[in-house]
mmCIF file of C-alpha atoms in Angstrom:
data_model
loop_
_atom_site.group_PDB
_atom_site.id
_atom_site.type_symbol
_atom_site.label_atom_id
_atom_site.label_comp_id
_atom_site.label_asym_id
_atom_site.label_seq_id
_atom_site.Cartn_x
_atom_site.Cartn_y
_atom_site.Cartn_z
ATOM 1 C CA MET A 1 -99.295 -31.678 -5.933
ATOM 2 C CA ASN A 2 -102.608 -32.049 -7.736
ATOM 3 C CA SER A 3 -103.842 -31.448 -11.204
ATOM 4 C CA GLN A 4 -104.562 -27.911 -10.511
ATOM 5 C CA ASP A 5 -101.018 -27.355 -9.447
ATOM 6 C CA PHE A 6 -99.505 -28.749 -12.605
ATOM 7 C CA LYS A 7 -102.031 -26.786 -14.749
ATOM 8 C CA LEU A 8 -101.413 -23.580 -12.903
ATOM 9 C CA LYS A 9 -97.579 -23.971 -13.451
ATOM 10 C CA ALA A 10 -98.208 -24.686 -17.110
ATOM 11 C CA LYS A 11 -100.460 -21.666 -17.233
ATOM 12 C CA PHE A 12 -97.293 -19.413 -15.962
ATOM 13 C CA ASN A 13 -95.006 -20.858 -18.606
ATOM 14 C CA LEU A 14 -97.657 -20.497 -21.249
ATOM 15 C CA LYS A 15 -97.658 -16.579 -20.631
ATOM 16 C CA THR A 16 -94.608 -16.404 -22.536
ATOM 17 C CA TYR A 17 -94.102 -19.415 -24.471
ATOM 18 C CA TYR A 18 -97.764 -20.361 -25.800
ATOM 19 C CA TRP A 19 -96.992 -19.745 -29.380
ATOM 20 C CA ASN A 20 -93.452 -21.366 -29.516
ATOM 21 C CA LEU A 21 -94.999 -24.481 -27.958
ATOM 22 C CA PHE A 22 -98.077 -24.390 -30.396
ATOM 23 C CA VAL A 23 -95.678 -24.370 -33.220
ATOM 24 C CA VAL A 24 -93.383 -27.300 -31.800
ATOM 25 C CA GLY A 25 -96.636 -29.242 -31.227
ATOM 26 C CA ILE A 26 -97.625 -28.622 -34.877
ATOM 27 C CA ILE A 27 -94.452 -29.896 -36.205
ATOM 28 C CA LEU A 28 -94.344 -32.964 -33.785
ATOM 29 C CA ILE A 29 -97.980 -33.901 -34.858
ATOM 30 C CA ALA A 30 -96.733 -33.372 -38.444
ATOM 31 C CA ILE A 31 -93.748 -35.894 -38.035
ATOM 32 C CA MET A 32 -95.927 -38.414 -36.109
ATOM 33 C CA THR A 33 -98.685 -38.555 -38.680
ATOM 34 C CA SER A 34 -96.194 -38.589 -41.587
ATOM 35 C CA SER A 35 -97.996 -40.215 -44.670
ATOM 36 C CA ALA A 36 -94.794 -42.037 -45.353
ATOM 37 C CA ALA A 37 -94.968 -44.420 -42.244
ATOM 38 C CA LEU A 38 -91.245 -45.249 -42.306
ATOM 39 C CA VAL A 39 -90.394 -41.483 -41.940
ATOM 40 C CA GLY A 40 -92.828 -41.234 -38.932
ATOM 41 C CA LEU A 41 -91.436 -44.323 -37.477
ATOM 42 C CA VAL A 42 -87.762 -43.003 -37.716
ATOM 43 C CA LEU A 43 -88.331 -39.439 -36.966
ATOM 44 C CA THR A 44 -90.918 -39.514 -34.048
ATOM 45 C CA GLY A 45 -88.593 -41.112 -31.323
ATOM 46 C CA PRO A 46 -85.810 -38.368 -31.662
ATOM 47 C CA ALA A 47 -88.219 -35.732 -32.052
ATOM 48 C CA MET A 48 -90.082 -36.594 -29.051
ATOM 49 C CA VAL A 49 -86.703 -36.484 -26.955
ATOM 50 C CA GLY A 50 -85.949 -33.167 -28.375
ATOM 51 C CA VAL A 51 -89.224 -31.657 -27.726
ATOM 52 C CA ASN A 52 -89.318 -32.929 -24.123
ATOM 53 C CA GLN A 53 -85.934 -31.468 -23.432
ATOM 54 C CA TYR A 54 -87.245 -28.237 -24.834
ATOM 55 C CA ARG A 55 -90.497 -28.363 -22.623
ATOM 56 C CA LEU A 56 -88.519 -29.518 -19.647
ATOM 57 C CA HIS A 57 -86.250 -26.403 -20.008
ATOM 58 C CA ILE A 58 -89.215 -24.143 -20.115
ATOM 59 C CA ALA A 59 -90.765 -25.769 -17.180
ATOM 60 C CA ARG A 60 -87.437 -25.577 -15.084
ATOM 61 C CA THR A 61 -86.131 -22.450 -15.906
ATOM 62 C CA ASN A 62 -88.907 -20.305 -17.644
ATOM 63 C CA THR A 63 -86.859 -19.788 -20.442
ATOM 64 C CA GLU A 64 -86.350 -21.419 -23.877
ATOM 65 C CA ASP A 65 -83.573 -22.851 -25.979
ATOM 66 C CA THR A 66 -84.736 -23.711 -29.227
ATOM 67 C CA ASN A 67 -81.524 -25.546 -29.809
ATOM 68 C CA LEU A 68 -82.842 -28.327 -27.725
ATOM 69 C CA LEU A 69 -85.608 -29.258 -30.321
ATOM 70 C CA VAL A 70 -82.980 -31.088 -32.347
ATOM 71 C CA SER A 71 -81.163 -32.456 -29.276
ATOM 72 C CA GLY A 72 -82.944 -35.834 -30.014
ATOM 73 C CA PHE A 73 -81.164 -36.058 -33.271
ATOM 74 C CA LYS A 74 -77.735 -35.839 -31.788
ATOM 75 C CA GLY A 75 -75.912 -38.872 -30.030
ATOM 76 C CA ASN A 76 -78.069 -41.839 -29.563
ATOM 77 C CA VAL A 77 -80.451 -41.645 -32.391
ATOM 78 C CA ILE A 78 -80.735 -45.241 -32.992
ATOM 79 C CA ASN A 79 -81.657 -45.913 -29.456
ATOM 80 C CA HIS A 80 -84.482 -43.118 -29.567
ATOM 81 C CA ILE A 81 -85.696 -44.859 -32.705
ATOM 82 C CA ILE A 82 -85.662 -48.300 -30.912
ATOM 83 C CA THR A 83 -87.211 -47.105 -27.777
ATOM 84 C CA PHE A 84 -90.261 -45.580 -30.063
ATOM 85 C CA VAL A 85 -90.554 -48.823 -31.868
ATOM 86 C CA LEU A 86 -90.458 -51.028 -28.632
ATOM 87 C CA MET A 87 -92.822 -49.083 -26.944
ATOM 88 C CA SER A 88 -95.336 -48.843 -29.783
ATOM 89 C CA ILE A 89 -94.848 -52.811 -30.052
ATOM 90 C CA PHE A 90 -95.447 -53.321 -26.451
ATOM 91 C CA ILE A 91 -98.642 -51.026 -26.302
ATOM 92 C CA PHE A 92 -99.998 -52.738 -29.334
ATOM 93 C CA LEU A 93 -99.534 -56.292 -27.826
ATOM 94 C CA TRP A 94 -101.095 -55.120 -24.463
ATOM 95 C CA THR A 95 -103.965 -53.726 -26.454
ATOM 96 C CA LEU A 96 -104.399 -57.116 -28.117
ATOM 97 C CA LEU A 97 -105.449 -58.638 -24.765
ATOM 98 C CA LEU A 98 -107.982 -55.885 -24.166
ATOM 99 C CA ILE A 99 -108.481 -51.996 -24.645
ATOM 100 C CA ILE A 100 -107.890 -51.379 -20.820
ATOM 101 C CA PRO A 101 -104.675 -53.113 -20.513
ATOM 102 C CA GLY A 102 -103.344 -51.257 -23.438
ATOM 103 C CA ILE A 103 -104.276 -47.983 -22.000
ATOM 104 C CA ILE A 104 -102.793 -48.895 -18.419
ATOM 105 C CA LYS A 105 -99.439 -49.751 -20.264
ATOM 106 C CA THR A 106 -99.572 -46.339 -22.320
ATOM 107 C CA PHE A 107 -99.876 -44.569 -18.788
ATOM 108 C CA SER A 108 -96.796 -46.801 -17.444
ATOM 109 C CA TYR A 109 -94.617 -45.927 -20.665
ATOM 110 C CA SER A 110 -95.721 -42.328 -20.511
ATOM 111 C CA MET A 111 -92.693 -40.999 -18.838
ATOM 112 C CA THR A 112 -90.235 -42.525 -21.218
ATOM 113 C CA PHE A 113 -89.124 -39.853 -23.534
ATOM 114 C CA PHE A 114 -88.834 -37.561 -20.406
ATOM 115 C CA ILE A 115 -86.479 -39.810 -18.775
ATOM 116 C CA LEU A 116 -84.642 -39.885 -22.276
ATOM 117 C CA ALA A 117 -84.662 -36.303 -22.442
ATOM 118 C CA ASP A 118 -82.896 -36.158 -18.972
ATOM 119 C CA ASN A 119 -80.740 -39.128 -19.890
ATOM 120 C CA PRO A 120 -80.259 -39.398 -23.551
ATOM 121 C CA ASP A 121 -77.557 -42.080 -23.472
ATOM 122 C CA LEU A 122 -80.074 -44.774 -21.586
ATOM 123 C CA GLU A 123 -80.656 -47.898 -23.482
ATOM 124 C CA PRO A 124 -84.326 -48.332 -24.713
ATOM 125 C CA GLN A 125 -85.635 -50.986 -22.332
ATOM 126 C CA GLU A 126 -83.856 -49.299 -19.473
ATOM 127 C CA ALA A 127 -85.788 -45.977 -20.141
ATOM 128 C CA ILE A 128 -89.072 -47.866 -20.474
ATOM 129 C CA LYS A 129 -88.294 -49.770 -17.288
ATOM 130 C CA ARG A 130 -87.477 -46.648 -15.508
ATOM 131 C CA SER A 131 -90.642 -45.116 -16.627
ATOM 132 C CA ARG A 132 -92.648 -48.170 -15.431
ATOM 133 C CA GLU A 133 -91.011 -47.954 -12.328
ATOM 134 C CA MET A 134 -91.610 -44.075 -11.803
ATOM 135 C CA MET A 135 -95.309 -44.510 -12.834
ATOM 136 C CA HIS A 136 -95.988 -47.275 -10.539
ATOM 137 C CA GLY A 137 -98.706 -45.923 -8.117
ATOM 138 C CA HIS A 138 -98.934 -42.720 -10.011
ATOM 139 C CA LYS A 139 -100.962 -43.841 -13.031
ATOM 140 C CA TRP A 140 -104.182 -42.675 -11.377
ATOM 141 C CA ARG A 141 -102.768 -39.375 -10.704
ATOM 142 C CA LEU A 142 -101.550 -38.855 -14.410
ATOM 143 C CA PHE A 143 -105.276 -40.146 -15.412
ATOM 144 C CA LYS A 144 -106.939 -37.591 -13.373
ATOM 145 C CA LEU A 145 -104.645 -34.676 -14.812
ATOM 146 C CA TYR A 146 -106.041 -35.831 -18.157
ATOM 147 C CA LEU A 147 -109.397 -36.003 -16.907
ATOM 148 C CA SER A 148 -109.129 -32.493 -15.404
ATOM 149 C CA PHE A 149 -109.253 -31.246 -19.048
ATOM 150 C CA ILE A 150 -112.455 -32.739 -19.681
ATOM 151 C CA GLY A 151 -114.246 -29.261 -20.490
ATOM 152 C CA TRP A 152 -111.410 -28.633 -22.877
ATOM 153 C CA TYR A 153 -111.851 -31.775 -24.600
ATOM 154 C CA LEU A 154 -115.667 -31.232 -25.022
ATOM 155 C CA LEU A 155 -114.835 -27.921 -26.698
ATOM 156 C CA VAL A 156 -112.533 -29.737 -28.944
ATOM 157 C CA LEU A 157 -115.325 -32.198 -29.980
ATOM 158 C CA LEU A 158 -117.312 -28.960 -30.967
ATOM 159 C CA THR A 159 -114.415 -27.824 -33.283
ATOM 160 C CA PHE A 160 -114.256 -31.462 -34.663
ATOM 161 C CA GLY A 161 -110.728 -31.945 -33.359
ATOM 162 C CA VAL A 162 -109.068 -28.789 -34.573
ATOM 163 C CA GLY A 163 -109.178 -27.187 -31.166
ATOM 164 C CA MET A 164 -106.697 -29.727 -29.963
ATOM 165 C CA ILE A 165 -103.868 -28.112 -31.667
ATOM 166 C CA PHE A 166 -104.477 -25.230 -29.374
ATOM 167 C CA LEU A 167 -104.943 -27.272 -26.416
ATOM 168 C CA ASP A 168 -101.874 -29.275 -26.848
ATOM 169 C CA PRO A 169 -99.256 -26.995 -25.460
ATOM 170 C CA TYR A 170 -101.284 -26.575 -22.047
ATOM 171 C CA ILE A 171 -101.854 -30.383 -21.729
ATOM 172 C CA ASN A 172 -98.196 -31.350 -22.681
ATOM 173 C CA LEU A 173 -96.581 -28.683 -20.223
ATOM 174 C CA SER A 174 -98.727 -29.778 -17.538
ATOM 175 C CA VAL A 175 -97.835 -33.404 -17.920
ATOM 176 C CA THR A 176 -94.285 -31.913 -17.882
ATOM 177 C CA HIS A 177 -94.672 -30.341 -14.507
ATOM 178 C CA PHE A 178 -96.249 -33.844 -13.466
ATOM 179 C CA TYR A 179 -93.121 -35.520 -14.502
ATOM 180 C CA GLU A 180 -91.125 -32.903 -12.662
ATOM 181 C CA ASP A 181 -93.084 -33.726 -9.567
ATOM 182 C CA LEU A 182 -92.659 -37.441 -10.330
ATOM 183 C CA LYS A 183 -88.760 -37.168 -10.206
ATOM 184 C CA THR A 184 -88.672 -35.648 -6.905
ATOM 185 C CA ARG A 185 -90.931 -38.596 -5.350
ATOM 186 C CA THR A 186 -88.661 -41.499 -6.727
#
C-alpha cells in the first residue's frame, strides 16, 4: 500500500467520524501542551494510548467506541507514563547529536503508542523496541506519507497554524492505516 491508499481509507472513515476525531484531537493537543508541565507529562502517555485505541477501532470497524478514549487511564497507567517519558528523553538525546538523528528516531518510535493500544500491558522499553523493529525499513514510507500532505501544510501556514487542528484527524487516521498495514508486514 502507498500513501494514497492510506489517505483514501482515512477519508472513508472521516466521512462519518471527522468531527468526533476533531474534538478528540483538540483534547489531546490541550493535554500535550498543558501549561502545567507535570500535568502534560503525566497525562500524555495514557491519553495517547486511549486515543490510538479509539482511532484503531474506527479504522478497523468503521464504528466508534468513545469508551476507548479513557482506556489508557485503566490498567498499566504507570507504564504508559514511563513510555512517554522514555520516548521523550531518547528523542531529546538523539536530537542533541544533530537534528536529523532526532527526526529518524522520532520515526522509529512513532508506532509505540499504537503498539501499546493493541498491547496495553507491554513494558515501556518493549513497546519502544517493537516500534523500532516494526519501523525498520519503513521510515521512508512514513516520511512519504507525511510529505504527501505538503499542499495541506502550505494551507496551514496561510492560516498561521490554526488550520492544523482541522487537518489533524486526516493525518492521524492516515497514519493509523499505515500502522495497520505495517502490522500485516511484520
